[in-house]
CSV table of C-alpha atoms in Angstrom, one decimal:
chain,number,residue,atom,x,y,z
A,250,UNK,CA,97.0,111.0,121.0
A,251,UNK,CA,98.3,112.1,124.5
A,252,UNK,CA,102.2,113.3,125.0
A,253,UNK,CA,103.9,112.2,128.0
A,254,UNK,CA,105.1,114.3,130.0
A,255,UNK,CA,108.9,113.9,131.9
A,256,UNK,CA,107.6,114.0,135.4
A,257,UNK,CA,105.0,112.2,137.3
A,258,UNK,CA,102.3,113.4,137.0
A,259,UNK,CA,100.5,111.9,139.6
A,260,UNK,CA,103.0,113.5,142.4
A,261,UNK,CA,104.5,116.3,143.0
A,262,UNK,CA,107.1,118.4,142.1
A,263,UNK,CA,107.9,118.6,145.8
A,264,UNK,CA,108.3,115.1,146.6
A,265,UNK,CA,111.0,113.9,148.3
A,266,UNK,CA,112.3,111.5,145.8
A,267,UNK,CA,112.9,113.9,143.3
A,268,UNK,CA,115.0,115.6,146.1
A,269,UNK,CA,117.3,113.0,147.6
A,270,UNK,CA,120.6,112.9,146.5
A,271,UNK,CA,121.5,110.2,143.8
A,272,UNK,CA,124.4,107.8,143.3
A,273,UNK,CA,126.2,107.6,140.1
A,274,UNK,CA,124.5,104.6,139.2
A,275,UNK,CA,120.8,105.1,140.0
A,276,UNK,CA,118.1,107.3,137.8
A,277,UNK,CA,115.5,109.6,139.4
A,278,UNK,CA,111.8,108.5,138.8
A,279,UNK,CA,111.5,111.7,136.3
A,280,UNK,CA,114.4,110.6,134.6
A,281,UNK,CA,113.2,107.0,134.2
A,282,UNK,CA,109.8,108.1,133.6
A,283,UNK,CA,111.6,110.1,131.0
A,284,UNK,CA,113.5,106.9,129.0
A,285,UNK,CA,110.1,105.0,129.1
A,286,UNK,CA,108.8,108.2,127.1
A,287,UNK,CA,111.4,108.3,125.0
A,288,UNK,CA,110.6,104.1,124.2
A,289,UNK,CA,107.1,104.3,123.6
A,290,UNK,CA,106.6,107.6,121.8
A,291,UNK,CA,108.7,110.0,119.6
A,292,UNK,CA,107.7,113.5,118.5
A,293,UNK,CA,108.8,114.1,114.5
A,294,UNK,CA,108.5,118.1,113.6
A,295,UNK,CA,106.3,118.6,116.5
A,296,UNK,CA,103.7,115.6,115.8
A,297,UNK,CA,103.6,113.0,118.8
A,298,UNK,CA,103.6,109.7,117.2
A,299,UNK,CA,103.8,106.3,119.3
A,300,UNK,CA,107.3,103.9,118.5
A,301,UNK,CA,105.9,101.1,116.2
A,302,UNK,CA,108.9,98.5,118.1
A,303,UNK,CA,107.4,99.3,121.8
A,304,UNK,CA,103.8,99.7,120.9
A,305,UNK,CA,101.2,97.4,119.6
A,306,UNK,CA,100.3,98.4,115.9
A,307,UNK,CA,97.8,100.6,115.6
A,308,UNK,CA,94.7,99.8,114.0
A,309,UNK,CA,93.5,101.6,110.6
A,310,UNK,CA,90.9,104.0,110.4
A,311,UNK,CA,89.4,102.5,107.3
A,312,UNK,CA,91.0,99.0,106.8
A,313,UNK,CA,91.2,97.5,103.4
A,314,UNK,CA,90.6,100.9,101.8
A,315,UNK,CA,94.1,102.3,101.1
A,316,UNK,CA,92.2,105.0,102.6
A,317,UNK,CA,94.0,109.1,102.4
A,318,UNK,CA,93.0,109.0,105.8
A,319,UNK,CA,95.2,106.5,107.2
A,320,UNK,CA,99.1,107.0,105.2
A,321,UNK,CA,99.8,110.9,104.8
A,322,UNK,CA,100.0,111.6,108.7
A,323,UNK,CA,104.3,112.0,108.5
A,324,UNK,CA,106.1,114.7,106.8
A,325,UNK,CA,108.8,114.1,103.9
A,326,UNK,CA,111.6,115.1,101.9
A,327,UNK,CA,110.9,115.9,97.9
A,328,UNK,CA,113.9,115.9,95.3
A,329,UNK,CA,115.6,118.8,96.5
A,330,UNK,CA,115.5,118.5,99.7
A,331,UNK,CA,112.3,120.3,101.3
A,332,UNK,CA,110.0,119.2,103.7
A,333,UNK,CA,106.7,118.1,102.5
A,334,UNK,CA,104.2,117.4,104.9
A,335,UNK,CA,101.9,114.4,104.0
A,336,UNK,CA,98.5,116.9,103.5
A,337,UNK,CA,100.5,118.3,100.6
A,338,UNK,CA,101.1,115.4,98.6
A,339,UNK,CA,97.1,115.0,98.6
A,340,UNK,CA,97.3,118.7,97.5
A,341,UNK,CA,99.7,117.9,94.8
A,342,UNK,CA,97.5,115.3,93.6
A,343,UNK,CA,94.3,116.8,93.8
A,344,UNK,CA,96.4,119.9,91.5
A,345,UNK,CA,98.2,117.1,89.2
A,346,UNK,CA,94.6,115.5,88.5
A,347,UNK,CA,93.0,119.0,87.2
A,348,UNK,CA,96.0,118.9,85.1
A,349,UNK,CA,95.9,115.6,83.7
A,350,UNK,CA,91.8,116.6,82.9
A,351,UNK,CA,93.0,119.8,81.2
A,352,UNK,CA,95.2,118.0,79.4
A,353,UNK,CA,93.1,115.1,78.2
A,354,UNK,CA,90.6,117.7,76.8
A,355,UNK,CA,93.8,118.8,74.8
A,356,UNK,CA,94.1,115.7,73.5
A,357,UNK,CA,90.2,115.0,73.0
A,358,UNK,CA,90.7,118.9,70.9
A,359,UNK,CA,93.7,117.7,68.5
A,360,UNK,CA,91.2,114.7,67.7
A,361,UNK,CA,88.4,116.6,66.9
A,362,UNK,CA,90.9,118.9,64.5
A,363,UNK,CA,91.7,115.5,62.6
A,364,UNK,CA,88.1,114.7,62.1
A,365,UNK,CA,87.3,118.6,60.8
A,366,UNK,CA,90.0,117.9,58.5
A,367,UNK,CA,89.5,114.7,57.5
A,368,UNK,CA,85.8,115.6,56.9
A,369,UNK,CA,86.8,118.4,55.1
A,370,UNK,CA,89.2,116.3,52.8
A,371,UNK,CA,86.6,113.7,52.2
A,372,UNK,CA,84.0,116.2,51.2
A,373,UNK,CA,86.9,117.9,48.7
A,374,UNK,CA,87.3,114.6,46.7
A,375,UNK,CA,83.9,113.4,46.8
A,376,UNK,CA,83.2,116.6,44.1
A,377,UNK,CA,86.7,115.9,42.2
A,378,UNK,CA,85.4,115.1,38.5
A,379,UNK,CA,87.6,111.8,38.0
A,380,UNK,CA,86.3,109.3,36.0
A,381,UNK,CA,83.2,110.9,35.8
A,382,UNK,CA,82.6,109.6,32.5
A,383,UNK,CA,82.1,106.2,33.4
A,384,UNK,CA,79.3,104.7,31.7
A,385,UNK,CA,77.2,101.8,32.7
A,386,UNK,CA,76.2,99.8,35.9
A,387,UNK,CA,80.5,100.4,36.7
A,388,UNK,CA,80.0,104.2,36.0
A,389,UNK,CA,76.5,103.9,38.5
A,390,UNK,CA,78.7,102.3,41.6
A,391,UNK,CA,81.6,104.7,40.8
A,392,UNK,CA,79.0,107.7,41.4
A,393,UNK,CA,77.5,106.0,44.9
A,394,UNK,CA,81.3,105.7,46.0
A,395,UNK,CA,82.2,109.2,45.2
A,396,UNK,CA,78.7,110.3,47.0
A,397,UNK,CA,79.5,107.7,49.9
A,398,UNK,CA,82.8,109.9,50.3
A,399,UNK,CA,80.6,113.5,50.9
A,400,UNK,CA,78.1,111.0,53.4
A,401,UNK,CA,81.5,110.0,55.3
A,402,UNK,CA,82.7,113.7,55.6
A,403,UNK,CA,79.0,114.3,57.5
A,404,UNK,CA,79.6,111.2,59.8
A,405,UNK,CA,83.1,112.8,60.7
A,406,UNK,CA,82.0,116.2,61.2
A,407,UNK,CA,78.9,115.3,63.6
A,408,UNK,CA,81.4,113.0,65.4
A,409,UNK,CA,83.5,116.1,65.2
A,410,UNK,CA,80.7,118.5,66.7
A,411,UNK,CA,79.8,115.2,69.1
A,412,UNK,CA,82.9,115.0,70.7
A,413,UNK,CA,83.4,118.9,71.5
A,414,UNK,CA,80.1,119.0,73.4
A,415,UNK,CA,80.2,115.6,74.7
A,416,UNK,CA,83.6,115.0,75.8
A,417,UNK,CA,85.9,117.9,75.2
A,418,UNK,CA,84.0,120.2,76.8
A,419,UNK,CA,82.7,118.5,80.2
A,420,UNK,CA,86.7,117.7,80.7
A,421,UNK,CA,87.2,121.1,80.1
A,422,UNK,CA,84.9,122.7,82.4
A,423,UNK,CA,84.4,120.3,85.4
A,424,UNK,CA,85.7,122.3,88.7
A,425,UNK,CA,86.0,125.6,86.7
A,426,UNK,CA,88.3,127.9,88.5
A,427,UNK,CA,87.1,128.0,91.6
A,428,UNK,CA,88.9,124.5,91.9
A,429,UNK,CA,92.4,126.0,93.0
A,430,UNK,CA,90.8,128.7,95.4
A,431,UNK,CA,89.3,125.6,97.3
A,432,UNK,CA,92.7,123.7,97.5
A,433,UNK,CA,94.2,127.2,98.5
A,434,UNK,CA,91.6,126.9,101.3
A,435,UNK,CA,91.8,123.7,102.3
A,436,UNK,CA,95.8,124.1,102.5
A,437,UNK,CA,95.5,127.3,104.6
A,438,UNK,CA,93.5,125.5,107.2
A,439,UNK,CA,95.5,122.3,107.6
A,440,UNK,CA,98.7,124.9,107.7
A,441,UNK,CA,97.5,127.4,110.4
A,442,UNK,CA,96.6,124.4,112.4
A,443,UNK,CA,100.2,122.8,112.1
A,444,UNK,CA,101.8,126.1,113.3
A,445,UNK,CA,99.2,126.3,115.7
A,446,UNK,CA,101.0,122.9,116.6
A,447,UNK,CA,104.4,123.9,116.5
A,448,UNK,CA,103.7,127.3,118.5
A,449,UNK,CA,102.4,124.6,121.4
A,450,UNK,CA,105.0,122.2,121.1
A,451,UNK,CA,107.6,124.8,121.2
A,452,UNK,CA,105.8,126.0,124.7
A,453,UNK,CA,106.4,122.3,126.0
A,454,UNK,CA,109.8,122.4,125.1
A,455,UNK,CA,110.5,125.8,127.1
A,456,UNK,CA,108.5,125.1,129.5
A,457,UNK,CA,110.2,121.4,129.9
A,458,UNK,CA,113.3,123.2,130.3
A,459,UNK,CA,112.3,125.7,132.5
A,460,UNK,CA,110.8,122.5,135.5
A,461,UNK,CA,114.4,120.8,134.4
A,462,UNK,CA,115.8,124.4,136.0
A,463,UNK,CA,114.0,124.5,138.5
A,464,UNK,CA,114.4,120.9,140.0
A,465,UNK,CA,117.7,121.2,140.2
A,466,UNK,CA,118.0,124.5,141.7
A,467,UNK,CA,116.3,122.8,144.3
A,468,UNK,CA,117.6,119.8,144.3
A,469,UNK,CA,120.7,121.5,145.2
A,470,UNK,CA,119.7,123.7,147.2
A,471,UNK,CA,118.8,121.2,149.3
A,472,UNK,CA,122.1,119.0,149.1
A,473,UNK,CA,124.1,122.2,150.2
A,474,UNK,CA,121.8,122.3,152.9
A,475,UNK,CA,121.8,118.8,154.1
A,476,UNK,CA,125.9,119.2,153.9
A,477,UNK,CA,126.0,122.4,155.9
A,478,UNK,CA,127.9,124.2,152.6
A,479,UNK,CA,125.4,127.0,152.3
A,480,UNK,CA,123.4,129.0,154.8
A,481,UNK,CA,120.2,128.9,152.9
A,482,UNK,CA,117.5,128.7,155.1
A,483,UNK,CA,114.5,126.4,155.4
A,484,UNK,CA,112.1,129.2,153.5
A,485,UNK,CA,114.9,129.5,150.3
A,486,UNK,CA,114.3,125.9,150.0
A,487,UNK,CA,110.2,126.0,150.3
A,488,UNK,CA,110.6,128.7,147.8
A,489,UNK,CA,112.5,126.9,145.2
A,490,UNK,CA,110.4,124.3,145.9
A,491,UNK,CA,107.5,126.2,145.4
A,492,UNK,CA,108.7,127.5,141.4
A,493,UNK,CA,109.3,124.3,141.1
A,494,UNK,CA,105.5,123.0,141.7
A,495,UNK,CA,104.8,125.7,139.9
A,496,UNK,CA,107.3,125.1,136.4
A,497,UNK,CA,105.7,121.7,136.6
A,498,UNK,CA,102.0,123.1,136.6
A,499,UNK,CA,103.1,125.2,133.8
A,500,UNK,CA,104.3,122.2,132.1
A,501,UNK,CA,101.3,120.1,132.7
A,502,UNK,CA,99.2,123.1,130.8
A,503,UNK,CA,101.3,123.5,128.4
A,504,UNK,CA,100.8,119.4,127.7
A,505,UNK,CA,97.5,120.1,127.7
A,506,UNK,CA,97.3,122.7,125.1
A,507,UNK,CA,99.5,121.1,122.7
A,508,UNK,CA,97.3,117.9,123.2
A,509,UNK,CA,94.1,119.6,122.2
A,510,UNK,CA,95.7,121.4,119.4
A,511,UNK,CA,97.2,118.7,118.3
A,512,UNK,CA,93.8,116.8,118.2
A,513,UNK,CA,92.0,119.4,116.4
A,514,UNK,CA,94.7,119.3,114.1
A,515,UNK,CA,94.3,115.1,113.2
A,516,UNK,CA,90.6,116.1,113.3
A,517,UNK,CA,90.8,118.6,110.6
A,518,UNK,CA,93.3,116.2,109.0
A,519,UNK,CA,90.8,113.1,108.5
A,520,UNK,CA,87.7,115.1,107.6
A,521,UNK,CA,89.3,117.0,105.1
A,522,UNK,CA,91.6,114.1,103.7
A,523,UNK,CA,88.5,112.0,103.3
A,524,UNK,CA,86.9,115.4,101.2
A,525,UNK,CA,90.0,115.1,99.0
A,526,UNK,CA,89.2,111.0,98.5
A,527,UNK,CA,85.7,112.0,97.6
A,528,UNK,CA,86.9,114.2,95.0
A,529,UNK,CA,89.4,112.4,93.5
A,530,UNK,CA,86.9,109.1,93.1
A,531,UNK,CA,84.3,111.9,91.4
A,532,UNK,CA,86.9,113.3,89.2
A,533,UNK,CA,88.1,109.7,88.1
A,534,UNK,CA,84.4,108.4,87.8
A,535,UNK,CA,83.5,111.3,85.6
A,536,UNK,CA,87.0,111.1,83.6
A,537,UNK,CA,85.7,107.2,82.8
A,538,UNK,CA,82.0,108.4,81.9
A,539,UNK,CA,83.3,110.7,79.3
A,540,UNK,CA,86.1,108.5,77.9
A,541,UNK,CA,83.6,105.9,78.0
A,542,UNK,CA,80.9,108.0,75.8
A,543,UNK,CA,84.5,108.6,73.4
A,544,UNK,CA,84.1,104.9,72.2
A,545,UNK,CA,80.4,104.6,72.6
A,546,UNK,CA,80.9,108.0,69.7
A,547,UNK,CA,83.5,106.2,68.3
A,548,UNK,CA,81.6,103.0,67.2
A,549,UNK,CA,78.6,104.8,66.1
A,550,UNK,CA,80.6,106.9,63.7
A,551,UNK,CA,82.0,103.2,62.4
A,552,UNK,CA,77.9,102.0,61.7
A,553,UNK,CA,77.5,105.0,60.2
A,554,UNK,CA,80.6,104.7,57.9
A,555,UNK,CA,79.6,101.4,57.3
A,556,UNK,CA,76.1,102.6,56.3
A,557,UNK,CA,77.5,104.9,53.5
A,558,UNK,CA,79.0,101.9,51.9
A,559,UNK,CA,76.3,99.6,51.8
A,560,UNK,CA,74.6,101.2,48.9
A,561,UNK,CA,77.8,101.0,47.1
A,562,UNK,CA,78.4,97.6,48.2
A,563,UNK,CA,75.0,96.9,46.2
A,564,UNK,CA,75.9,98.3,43.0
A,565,UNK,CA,79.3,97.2,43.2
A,566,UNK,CA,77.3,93.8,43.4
A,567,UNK,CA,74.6,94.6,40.6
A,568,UNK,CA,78.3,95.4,38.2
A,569,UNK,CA,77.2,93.2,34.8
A,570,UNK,CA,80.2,93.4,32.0
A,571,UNK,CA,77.4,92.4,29.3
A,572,UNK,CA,75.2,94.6,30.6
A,573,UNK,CA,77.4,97.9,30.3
A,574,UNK,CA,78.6,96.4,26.8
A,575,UNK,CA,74.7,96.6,26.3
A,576,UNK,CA,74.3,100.2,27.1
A,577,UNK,CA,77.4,101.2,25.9
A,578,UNK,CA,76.9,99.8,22.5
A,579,UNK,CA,73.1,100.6,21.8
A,580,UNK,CA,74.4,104.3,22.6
A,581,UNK,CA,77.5,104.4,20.6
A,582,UNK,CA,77.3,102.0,17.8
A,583,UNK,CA,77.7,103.2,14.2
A,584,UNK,CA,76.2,100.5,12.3
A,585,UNK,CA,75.2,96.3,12.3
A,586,UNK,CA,75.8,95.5,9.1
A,587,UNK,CA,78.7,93.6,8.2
A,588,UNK,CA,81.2,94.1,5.7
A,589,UNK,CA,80.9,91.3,2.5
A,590,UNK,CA,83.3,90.0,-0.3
A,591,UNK,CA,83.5,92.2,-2.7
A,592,UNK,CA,81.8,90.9,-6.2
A,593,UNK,CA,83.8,90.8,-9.1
């Protein structure tokens, strides 16, 4: 990326053309050079970029990617107002991702509460002594269901202790602190490069002004001579003419400078854009592992569930009504003989 610069660069600041008087209607070579710059390329906060209408499109540093690398390179305005440069908005969401972690492991920590709790409650009833006088193969089932209640509370509470070490906690402590003092980092660099930028392009400007100056100082100087209206002699005019090489040399380094520093700049901007994609696809691939081991946790606390209530499921199914008249009678009857009509 290469900014113009208003003059020829090829000739000289001397040449003749830039010299000769000009008619109303026609345009000095600088000047025209000048509106073809202003066509093909415009500079937005002190970033050169090329006019998309004059200039073939340019091609994508990673095509078919959606890549960070290839849409943050202009500067915006947020809700109130402020400029935003597009490095910052990769900031922001590198910053709004830790957040969103932090707060799933919230989320993941309210769950594991319920499950304490619900454990706890389970645990609580399985030990109430309702109906615990129920007698018989209904009074055996009854007991495994009131037992299958304190087996549930241990499935919740190692699903509990599972998800706290599992899931909570790697959400919790992936990037640790340092995380922010890296972004801090990463936005110091990219910024002292952009100023870097601005200090150049500021240096063009004056020093665009200051060849602007001194061209037409000479230019008429030279008319007044060519008229007779001034005495100024042949060595004013190869001085002038001389600052004026010289503004234009200063201009041409000044190009230069803000070129390389503008380079270094996109440089620093694509390597460390692309560091920012790489750790946003790690944070989302790790997110999905955890989330991922959630329901894998999840399900095996439902076969477990389900494997406290197959015993009762058995007895439930072994219930006999004759059978618990059986028991029930052989334990509590009072007598088998019958009552008889009374003789007279």
């Amino acid at each position: 990326m290469e900014m113009e610069e208003s003059f020829d660069a090829e000739g000289s600041f001397d040449d003749p053309s830039y010299l000769s008087p000009q008619s109303p209607g026609s345009t000095s070579p600088a000047r025209r050079q000048n509106k073809e710059i202003k066509e093909t390329k415009i500079t937005i906060n002190c970033v050169t970029f090329p006019v998309s209408t004059s200039t073939p499109e340019q091609e994508l540093l990673k095509p078919n990617e959606w890549s960070y690398c290839d849409y943050f390179w202009t500067d915006k305005r947020d809700l109130q107002g402020a400029t935003v440069t597009g490095f910052e908005v990769l900031l922001q969401k590198q910053l709004k991702g830790k957040q969103m972690q932090k707060e799933m492991a919230e989320f993941i920590r309210e769950r594991i509460k319920i499950e304490e709790e619900y454990a706890k409650n389970l645990s609580k009833l399985s030990m109430f002594p309702m109906a615990a006088q129920e007698e018989g193969t209904l009074g055996e089932a009854w007991a495994q269901l009131k037992k299958s209640l304190a087996d549930e509370a241990e499935v919740h509470l190692k699903f509990s202790s599972k998800l706290q070490s599992e899931v909570e906690k790697p959400l919790l402590t992936f990037r640790g602190d340092n995380f922010k003092k890296d972004m801090k980092k990463y936005d110091h660099h990219i910024a002292d490069l952009r100023k870097q930028l601005v200090s150049r392009y500021a240096a063009v400007e004056k020093a665009r002004k200051a060849l602007a100056d001194r061209q037409k100082d000479l230019e008429v100087k030279t008319q007044q001579l060519e008229i007779k209206l001034s005495n100024k002699s042949e060595e004013d005019i190869k001085k002038a003419r001389r600052k004026s090489t010289q503004a234009g040399d200063d201009l041409m380094r000044c190009v230069d400078l803000y070129n390389q520093a503008q380079s270094k700049w996109f440089e620093e901007m694509v390597t460390t854009s692309m560091e920012l994609e790489k750790l946003e696809v790690e944070r989302i691939e790790m997110i999905q592992q955890h989330l991922r081991q959630y329901t894998t946790l999840r399900h095996e606390t439902d076969m477990f569930n389900q494997s406290t209530l197959e015993p009762v499921d058995q007895l439930l199914q072994s219930v006999d009504p004759a059978k618990d008249r059986e028991l029930w009678v052989k334990e509590h009857k009072t007598g088998d003989r019958r009552p008889v009509d009374m003789d007279i």
